[in-house]
């Protein structure tokens, strides 16, 4: 081999070696890029999962808050109703005494004044959505009436209320106090 030939061979080897070196470096750069892309995809996916988790937490929190709000509304309404019933139960004996006292008064002007006061009391009850339970002439219903006496009147049907001793009251569908009554019992 000649010197010239050796040099050409060496140059070819160096070029091939450099090309291989470049290919290896390109491959490494390509792997770095792929690895960077993979890291980016993993990071994006992780962020998306966290975002979805936060959204789920937010939806759950909103639902819990709505349930809390409804529970509190119901609790406030029940407390209000219980408070009204408690207060009215304390005032009803005063009304009963007032009505008993009215029966003993014979002065017409004074009786008219007492009737106005009684009417104001009943108006106040109505403003609180409290209604008197109708009893006299009605058929006895143990859900609304408490029978303490029986009588016998052939002109009236069995279980009809003959007399009311104490008025009953209700707030919407809740009984505050049952009417205390005398009912008709026919001996059949």
mmCIF file of C-alpha atoms in Angstrom:
data_model
loop_
_atom_site.group_PDB
_atom_site.id
_atom_site.type_symbol
_atom_site.label_atom_id
_atom_site.label_comp_id
_atom_site.label_asym_id
_atom_site.label_seq_id
_atom_site.Cartn_x
_atom_site.Cartn_y
_atom_site.Cartn_z
ATOM 1 C CA UNK A 1 0.000 0.000 0.000
ATOM 2 C CA UNK A 2 1.218 3.328 -0.877
ATOM 3 C CA UNK A 3 1.385 6.218 1.366
ATOM 4 C CA UNK A 4 -1.258 8.021 -0.618
ATOM 5 C CA UNK A 5 -3.516 5.029 -0.462
ATOM 6 C CA UNK A 6 -3.048 4.777 3.312
ATOM 7 C CA UNK A 7 -3.985 8.404 3.748
ATOM 8 C CA UNK A 8 -7.149 7.971 1.702
ATOM 9 C CA UNK A 9 -8.093 4.962 3.724
ATOM 10 C CA UNK A 10 -7.450 6.841 6.947
ATOM 11 C CA UNK A 11 -9.557 9.763 5.743
ATOM 12 C CA UNK A 12 -12.419 7.416 4.835
ATOM 13 C CA UNK A 13 -12.227 5.785 8.247
ATOM 14 C CA UNK A 14 -12.184 9.143 9.998
ATOM 15 C CA UNK A 15 -15.182 10.333 7.972
ATOM 16 C CA UNK A 16 -17.123 7.148 8.690
ATOM 17 C CA UNK A 17 -16.200 7.327 12.336
ATOM 18 C CA UNK A 18 -17.276 10.985 12.481
ATOM 19 C CA UNK A 19 -20.556 10.106 10.708
ATOM 20 C CA UNK A 20 -21.199 7.348 13.220
ATOM 21 C CA UNK A 21 -20.306 9.744 15.996
ATOM 22 C CA UNK A 22 -22.820 12.256 14.619
ATOM 23 C CA UNK A 23 -25.485 9.522 14.295
ATOM 24 C CA UNK A 24 -24.931 8.499 17.917
ATOM 25 C CA UNK A 25 -25.141 12.117 19.068
ATOM 26 C CA UNK A 26 -28.302 12.614 16.948
ATOM 27 C CA UNK A 27 -29.806 9.518 18.498
ATOM 28 C CA UNK A 28 -28.946 10.776 21.972
ATOM 29 C CA UNK A 29 -30.500 14.180 21.173
ATOM 30 C CA UNK A 30 -33.546 12.410 19.759
ATOM 31 C CA UNK A 31 -33.817 10.333 22.943
ATOM 32 C CA UNK A 32 -33.478 13.515 25.013
ATOM 33 C CA UNK A 33 -36.262 15.107 22.959
ATOM 34 C CA UNK A 34 -38.444 12.017 23.328
ATOM 35 C CA UNK A 35 -37.708 11.938 27.039
ATOM 36 C CA UNK A 36 -38.542 15.663 27.315
ATOM 37 C CA UNK A 37 -41.758 15.079 25.371
ATOM 38 C CA UNK A 38 -42.607 12.137 27.612
ATOM 39 C CA UNK A 39 -41.918 14.230 30.723
ATOM 40 C CA UNK A 40 -44.143 16.982 29.302
ATOM 41 C CA UNK A 41 -46.956 14.509 28.554
ATOM 42 C CA UNK A 42 -46.664 13.022 32.043
ATOM 43 C CA UNK A 43 -46.689 16.487 33.597
ATOM 44 C CA UNK A 44 -49.718 17.551 31.489
ATOM 45 C CA UNK A 45 -51.580 14.355 32.358
ATOM 46 C CA UNK A 46 -50.779 14.773 36.034
ATOM 47 C CA UNK A 47 -52.033 18.365 35.946
ATOM 48 C CA UNK A 48 -55.187 17.279 34.143
ATOM 49 C CA UNK A 49 -55.817 14.565 36.734
ATOM 50 C CA UNK A 50 -55.300 17.082 39.537
ATOM 51 C CA UNK A 51 -57.638 19.516 37.778
ATOM 52 C CA UNK A 52 -60.310 16.821 37.448
ATOM 53 C CA UNK A 53 -59.820 15.938 41.120
ATOM 54 C CA UNK A 54 -60.245 19.617 42.056
ATOM 55 C CA UNK A 55 -63.381 19.829 39.912
ATOM 56 C CA UNK A 56 -64.816 16.733 41.623
ATOM 57 C CA UNK A 57 -63.945 18.204 45.031
ATOM 58 C CA UNK A 58 -65.629 21.468 44.061
ATOM 59 C CA UNK A 59 -68.784 19.708 42.853
ATOM 60 C CA UNK A 60 -68.890 17.624 46.044
ATOM 61 C CA UNK A 61 -68.339 20.745 48.165
ATOM 62 C CA UNK A 62 -71.112 22.601 46.351
ATOM 63 C CA UNK A 63 -73.512 19.698 46.932
ATOM 64 C CA UNK A 64 -72.551 19.509 50.610
ATOM 65 C CA UNK A 65 -73.080 23.252 50.993
ATOM 66 C CA UNK A 66 -76.502 23.037 49.303
ATOM 67 C CA UNK A 67 -77.492 20.209 51.667
ATOM 68 C CA UNK A 68 -76.190 22.238 54.624
ATOM 69 C CA UNK A 69 -78.195 25.280 53.494
ATOM 70 C CA UNK A 70 -81.395 23.225 53.141
ATOM 71 C CA UNK A 71 -80.863 21.567 56.526
ATOM 72 C CA UNK A 72 -80.407 24.972 58.136
ATOM 73 C CA UNK A 73 -83.520 26.349 56.417
ATOM 74 C CA UNK A 74 -85.515 23.384 57.709
ATOM 75 C CA UNK A 75 -84.001 23.758 61.168
ATOM 76 C CA UNK A 76 -84.804 27.475 61.277
ATOM 77 C CA UNK A 77 -88.385 26.826 60.156
ATOM 78 C CA UNK A 78 -88.843 24.014 62.688
ATOM 79 C CA UNK A 79 -87.344 26.145 65.472
ATOM 80 C CA UNK A 80 -89.676 29.002 64.562
ATOM 81 C CA UNK A 81 -92.692 26.683 64.580
ATOM 82 C CA UNK A 82 -91.636 25.060 67.869
ATOM 83 C CA UNK A 83 -91.164 28.510 69.423
ATOM 84 C CA UNK A 84 -94.619 29.660 68.330
ATOM 85 C CA UNK A 85 -96.212 26.476 69.666
ATOM 86 C CA UNK A 86 -94.340 26.803 72.976
ATOM 87 C CA UNK A 87 -95.467 30.433 73.421
ATOM 88 C CA UNK A 88 -99.072 29.746 72.426
ATOM 89 C CA UNK A 89 -99.254 26.808 74.837
ATOM 90 C CA UNK A 90 -98.313 29.275 77.604
ATOM 91 C CA UNK A 91 -100.977 31.780 76.472
ATOM 92 C CA UNK A 92 -103.916 29.416 75.884
ATOM 93 C CA UNK A 93 -104.687 28.967 79.604
ATOM 94 C CA UNK A 94 -104.962 32.773 79.839
ATOM 95 C CA UNK A 95 -107.465 32.715 76.951
ATOM 96 C CA UNK A 96 -109.422 29.959 78.708
ATOM 97 C CA UNK A 97 -109.571 32.011 81.923
ATOM 98 C CA UNK A 98 -110.543 35.094 79.947
ATOM 99 C CA UNK A 99 -113.454 33.225 78.330
ATOM 100 C CA UNK A 100 -114.582 31.849 81.709
ATOM 101 C CA UNK A 101 -114.508 35.333 83.227
ATOM 102 C CA UNK A 102 -116.555 36.679 80.310
ATOM 103 C CA UNK A 103 -119.377 34.288 81.190
ATOM 104 C CA UNK A 104 -119.686 35.903 84.631
ATOM 105 C CA UNK A 105 -120.041 39.475 83.320
ATOM 106 C CA UNK A 106 -123.486 40.906 82.676
ATOM 107 C CA UNK A 107 -122.622 44.546 81.910
ATOM 108 C CA UNK A 108 -123.216 44.802 78.154
ATOM 109 C CA UNK A 109 -120.691 47.623 77.498
ATOM 110 C CA UNK A 110 -117.956 45.859 79.472
ATOM 111 C CA UNK A 111 -118.750 42.567 77.711
ATOM 112 C CA UNK A 112 -118.452 44.301 74.285
ATOM 113 C CA UNK A 113 -115.016 45.597 75.303
ATOM 114 C CA UNK A 114 -113.930 42.101 76.309
ATOM 115 C CA UNK A 115 -115.247 40.708 73.017
ATOM 116 C CA UNK A 116 -113.063 43.204 71.144
ATOM 117 C CA UNK A 117 -110.012 42.098 73.144
ATOM 118 C CA UNK A 118 -110.835 38.450 72.443
ATOM 119 C CA UNK A 119 -111.222 39.222 68.733
ATOM 120 C CA UNK A 120 -107.783 40.893 68.748
ATOM 121 C CA UNK A 121 -106.306 37.793 70.383
ATOM 122 C CA UNK A 122 -107.803 35.541 67.700
ATOM 123 C CA UNK A 123 -106.545 37.904 64.972
ATOM 124 C CA UNK A 124 -103.052 37.627 66.453
ATOM 125 C CA UNK A 125 -103.342 33.830 66.338
ATOM 126 C CA UNK A 126 -104.448 33.973 62.700
ATOM 127 C CA UNK A 127 -101.452 36.188 61.872
ATOM 128 C CA UNK A 128 -99.259 33.387 63.232
ATOM 129 C CA UNK A 129 -101.164 30.898 61.024
ATOM 130 C CA UNK A 130 -102.814 29.356 64.082
ATOM 131 C CA UNK A 131 -106.400 28.269 63.550
ATOM 132 C CA UNK A 132 -109.092 27.155 65.923
ATOM 133 C CA UNK A 133 -110.169 23.539 65.479
ATOM 134 C CA UNK A 134 -113.843 23.473 64.596
ATOM 135 C CA UNK A 135 -115.599 21.135 66.983
ATOM 136 C CA UNK A 136 -119.212 21.844 67.925
ATOM 137 C CA UNK A 137 -121.582 20.063 65.554
ATOM 138 C CA UNK A 138 -118.710 18.126 63.967
ATOM 139 C CA UNK A 139 -118.231 14.368 64.078
ATOM 140 C CA UNK A 140 -115.696 13.340 66.733
ATOM 141 C CA UNK A 141 -112.177 12.845 65.365
ATOM 142 C CA UNK A 142 -109.563 11.672 67.891
ATOM 143 C CA UNK A 143 -106.876 13.413 65.813
ATOM 144 C CA UNK A 144 -108.405 16.779 66.734
ATOM 145 C CA UNK A 145 -110.718 16.183 69.683
ATOM 146 C CA UNK A 146 -110.414 14.804 73.191
ATOM 147 C CA UNK A 147 -113.747 13.434 74.446
ATOM 148 C CA UNK A 148 -114.139 13.735 78.229
ATOM 149 C CA UNK A 149 -117.911 13.269 78.481
ATOM 150 C CA UNK A 150 -120.694 11.581 76.589
ATOM 151 C CA UNK A 151 -124.321 12.504 76.280
ATOM 152 C CA UNK A 152 -127.324 11.124 74.496
ATOM 153 C CA UNK A 153 -129.354 13.207 72.073
ATOM 154 C CA UNK A 154 -131.555 11.173 69.732
ATOM 155 C CA UNK A 155 -131.940 14.130 67.343
ATOM 156 C CA UNK A 156 -128.215 14.106 66.557
ATOM 157 C CA UNK A 157 -126.025 11.427 64.979
ATOM 158 C CA UNK A 158 -123.759 9.173 66.993
ATOM 159 C CA UNK A 159 -120.296 10.664 67.748
ATOM 160 C CA UNK A 160 -121.395 14.227 67.010
ATOM 161 C CA UNK A 161 -119.819 16.776 69.312
ATOM 162 C CA UNK A 162 -122.467 18.191 71.604
ATOM 163 C CA UNK A 163 -120.423 20.673 73.614
ATOM 164 C CA UNK A 164 -116.918 22.161 73.587
ATOM 165 C CA UNK A 165 -115.292 22.680 76.993
ATOM 166 C CA UNK A 166 -111.959 23.923 75.705
ATOM 167 C CA UNK A 167 -111.085 25.097 72.191
ATOM 168 C CA UNK A 168 -108.361 23.290 70.296
ATOM 169 C CA UNK A 169 -105.813 24.949 68.027
ATOM 170 C CA UNK A 170 -103.448 23.924 65.262
ATOM 171 C CA UNK A 171 -100.548 25.474 63.388
ATOM 172 C CA UNK A 172 -100.784 24.334 59.791
ATOM 173 C CA UNK A 173 -101.133 20.556 60.287
ATOM 174 C CA UNK A 174 -99.573 20.404 63.761
ATOM 175 C CA UNK A 175 -101.956 20.173 66.662
ATOM 176 C CA UNK A 176 -101.145 22.622 69.425
ATOM 177 C CA UNK A 177 -103.992 21.509 71.644
ATOM 178 C CA UNK A 178 -106.894 19.131 71.079
ATOM 179 C CA UNK A 179 -110.445 20.398 71.590
ATOM 180 C CA UNK A 180 -111.907 19.038 74.828
ATOM 181 C CA UNK A 181 -115.456 17.958 74.026
ATOM 182 C CA UNK A 182 -118.620 16.107 75.001
ATOM 183 C CA UNK A 183 -119.833 13.680 72.312
ATOM 184 C CA UNK A 184 -123.152 12.081 71.511
ATOM 185 C CA UNK A 185 -123.379 8.354 72.196
ATOM 186 C CA UNK A 186 -126.590 6.645 71.229
ATOM 187 C CA UNK A 187 -127.409 3.377 72.925
ATOM 188 C CA UNK A 188 -128.057 1.072 70.001
#
